[in-house]
Amino acid sequence: MQDAFGGILNIVLIVIFLVIVEGILGFTVNYTKAFKMKNIVISAIEEYEDANCTDTSKSTSACRQKIKSGAMRIGYSPTQLNCPSGSEWKKIDGLFCVKRSKSHSGYYIYRIVTQVDINIPIVRNIMGFSFFQVSGDTRVVQKQ
């Protein structure tokens, strides 16, 4: 009978180990996607000098299409995007959040925030959060 309990304990420990390893691998993949998405958005805003990249009413601009195609290419689609609090933050296409800060006359710096989704029940239930955010800033851009 003792051998049976030892076998069950080993199986439980192996299952717990596998769940933890899979969770870490899943988080790593999702973090990499969010980091790549941040870089795609920053490079598009810098390339187009914010020509309708962050305007919520112009969803068909060339800049937004480049961002959307980049998101599709890397497989980035957050389940629920939570922008930082504040009225200056805008949620763009459910893919990223952006805040524009004025540097000097006609020149702006954009802060981009993307989200890492981790839907691992153990992490979500124990730690009480279900996402991390990756942020970055553009170089100084002249708004056209």
Short mmCIF file of C-alpha atoms in Angstrom, two decimals:
data_model
loop_
_atom_site.label_atom_id
_atom_site.label_comp_id
_atom_site.label_asym_id
_atom_site.label_seq_id
_atom_site.Cartn_x
_atom_site.Cartn_y
_atom_site.Cartn_z
CA MET A 1 0.00 0.00 0.00
CA GLN A 2 2.88 2.37 0.70
CA ASP A 3 4.16 1.90 -2.84
CA ALA A 4 0.80 3.03 -4.24
CA PHE A 5 0.88 6.29 -2.29
CA GLY A 6 4.49 6.89 -3.36
CA GLY A 7 3.50 6.39 -7.01
CA ILE A 8 0.58 8.82 -6.71
CA LEU A 9 2.80 11.43 -5.07
CA ASN A 10 5.34 11.11 -7.89
CA ILE A 11 2.64 11.54 -10.53
CA VAL A 12 1.25 14.62 -8.77
CA LEU A 13 4.71 16.19 -8.52
CA ILE A 14 5.40 15.50 -12.20
CA VAL A 15 2.06 17.05 -13.24
CA ILE A 16 2.70 20.16 -11.12
CA PHE A 17 6.18 20.50 -12.61
CA LEU A 18 4.83 20.19 -16.16
CA VAL A 19 2.12 22.81 -15.53
CA ILE A 20 4.71 25.25 -14.18
CA VAL A 21 7.09 24.68 -17.11
CA GLU A 22 4.28 25.08 -19.66
CA GLY A 23 3.17 28.29 -17.94
CA ILE A 24 6.68 29.73 -18.10
CA LEU A 25 7.03 28.82 -21.77
CA GLY A 26 3.62 30.31 -22.57
CA PHE A 27 4.51 33.54 -20.75
CA THR A 28 7.82 33.76 -22.62
CA VAL A 29 6.12 33.40 -26.01
CA ASN A 30 3.45 36.01 -25.17
CA TYR A 31 6.01 38.44 -23.77
CA THR A 32 8.05 38.14 -26.95
CA LYS A 33 4.95 38.88 -29.06
CA ALA A 34 4.11 41.97 -26.98
CA PHE A 35 7.70 43.22 -27.22
CA LYS A 36 7.76 42.73 -31.01
CA MET A 37 4.39 44.48 -31.32
CA LYS A 38 5.69 47.48 -29.38
CA ASN A 39 8.63 47.70 -31.80
CA ILE A 40 6.31 47.42 -34.83
CA VAL A 41 4.14 50.28 -33.55
CA ILE A 42 7.10 52.50 -32.69
CA SER A 43 8.74 51.98 -36.08
CA ALA A 44 5.46 52.68 -37.91
CA ILE A 45 4.83 55.91 -36.00
CA GLU A 46 8.40 57.06 -36.63
CA GLU A 47 8.26 56.08 -40.32
CA TYR A 48 4.94 57.80 -41.04
CA GLU A 49 5.58 60.63 -38.55
CA ASP A 50 2.19 59.89 -37.00
CA ALA A 51 0.25 60.43 -40.21
CA ASN A 52 -3.06 59.11 -38.79
CA CYS A 53 -1.34 56.35 -36.79
CA THR A 54 -2.94 57.38 -33.52
CA ASP A 55 -6.11 59.05 -34.80
CA THR A 56 -9.00 56.87 -33.64
CA SER A 57 -11.26 58.02 -36.50
CA LYS A 58 -8.83 57.08 -39.31
CA SER A 59 -8.57 53.30 -39.06
CA THR A 60 -7.76 52.80 -42.75
CA SER A 61 -4.57 54.85 -42.95
CA ALA A 62 -1.40 53.28 -44.35
CA CYS A 63 0.26 53.46 -40.95
CA ARG A 64 -2.60 51.64 -39.19
CA GLN A 65 -2.69 49.00 -41.93
CA LYS A 66 1.03 48.40 -41.45
CA ILE A 67 0.51 48.00 -37.70
CA LYS A 68 -2.43 45.62 -38.18
CA SER A 69 -0.53 43.50 -40.70
CA GLY A 70 2.45 43.36 -38.35
CA ALA A 71 0.17 42.18 -35.54
CA MET A 72 -1.27 39.47 -37.77
CA ARG A 73 2.20 38.40 -38.90
CA ILE A 74 3.44 37.78 -35.36
CA GLY A 75 0.10 36.48 -34.06
CA TYR A 76 -0.48 39.26 -31.53
CA SER A 77 -4.05 39.68 -30.33
CA PRO A 78 -4.56 40.54 -26.65
CA THR A 79 -7.81 39.25 -25.21
CA GLN A 80 -8.53 42.44 -23.30
CA LEU A 81 -6.32 45.52 -23.54
CA ASN A 82 -6.15 47.63 -20.38
CA CYS A 83 -4.70 51.09 -20.94
CA PRO A 84 -3.08 52.97 -18.05
CA SER A 85 -5.41 55.34 -16.26
CA GLY A 86 -5.66 58.89 -17.52
CA SER A 87 -7.59 60.72 -20.20
CA GLU A 88 -4.54 61.23 -22.43
CA TRP A 89 -4.26 57.48 -23.19
CA LYS A 90 -5.96 56.20 -26.34
CA LYS A 91 -6.71 52.57 -27.15
CA ILE A 92 -5.98 51.91 -30.83
CA ASP A 93 -7.72 48.97 -32.55
CA GLY A 94 -7.55 46.93 -29.36
CA LEU A 95 -3.85 46.29 -30.09
CA PHE A 96 -1.96 48.99 -28.20
CA CYS A 97 -2.34 52.12 -26.10
CA VAL A 98 -0.67 55.41 -26.96
CA LYS A 99 -0.05 58.71 -25.18
CA ARG A 100 1.35 61.76 -26.95
CA SER A 101 3.63 64.11 -25.05
CA LYS A 102 4.69 67.46 -26.48
CA SER A 103 8.44 67.86 -26.66
CA HIS A 104 8.60 71.34 -28.17
CA SER A 105 6.68 73.27 -30.85
CA GLY A 106 5.28 70.74 -33.33
CA TYR A 107 7.43 67.87 -32.06
CA TYR A 108 6.05 64.99 -30.03
CA ILE A 109 7.16 61.86 -28.22
CA TYR A 110 4.76 58.92 -28.16
CA ARG A 111 4.61 56.36 -25.36
CA ILE A 112 3.39 52.96 -26.55
CA VAL A 113 2.02 50.24 -24.26
CA THR A 114 1.29 46.68 -25.36
CA GLN A 115 -0.05 43.89 -23.21
CA VAL A 116 1.21 40.44 -22.33
CA ASP A 117 -1.67 38.06 -21.74
CA ILE A 118 -1.02 35.26 -19.33
CA ASN A 119 -4.06 33.09 -18.88
CA ILE A 120 -2.46 30.67 -16.49
CA PRO A 121 -5.00 29.85 -13.77
CA ILE A 122 -2.40 29.37 -11.04
CA VAL A 123 -0.79 32.77 -11.68
CA ARG A 124 -4.14 34.53 -12.15
CA ASN A 125 -5.69 33.07 -8.98
CA ILE A 126 -2.70 33.29 -6.65
CA MET A 127 -1.13 36.58 -7.72
CA GLY A 128 -4.39 38.33 -8.62
CA PHE A 129 -3.41 39.73 -11.99
CA SER A 130 -3.74 38.46 -15.51
CA PHE A 131 -1.43 40.68 -17.57
CA PHE A 132 1.85 42.49 -17.77
CA GLN A 133 2.52 45.53 -19.94
CA VAL A 134 5.46 46.38 -22.16
CA SER A 135 6.06 50.07 -22.87
CA GLY A 136 8.43 52.13 -24.96
CA ASP A 137 8.89 55.62 -26.37
CA THR A 138 9.42 56.84 -29.90
CA ARG A 139 12.11 59.25 -30.91
CA VAL A 140 11.01 62.85 -31.29
CA VAL A 141 8.51 62.97 -34.17
CA GLN A 142 7.28 66.04 -36.04
CA LYS A 143 3.48 65.83 -36.34
CA GLN A 144 2.29 66.47 -39.88
#
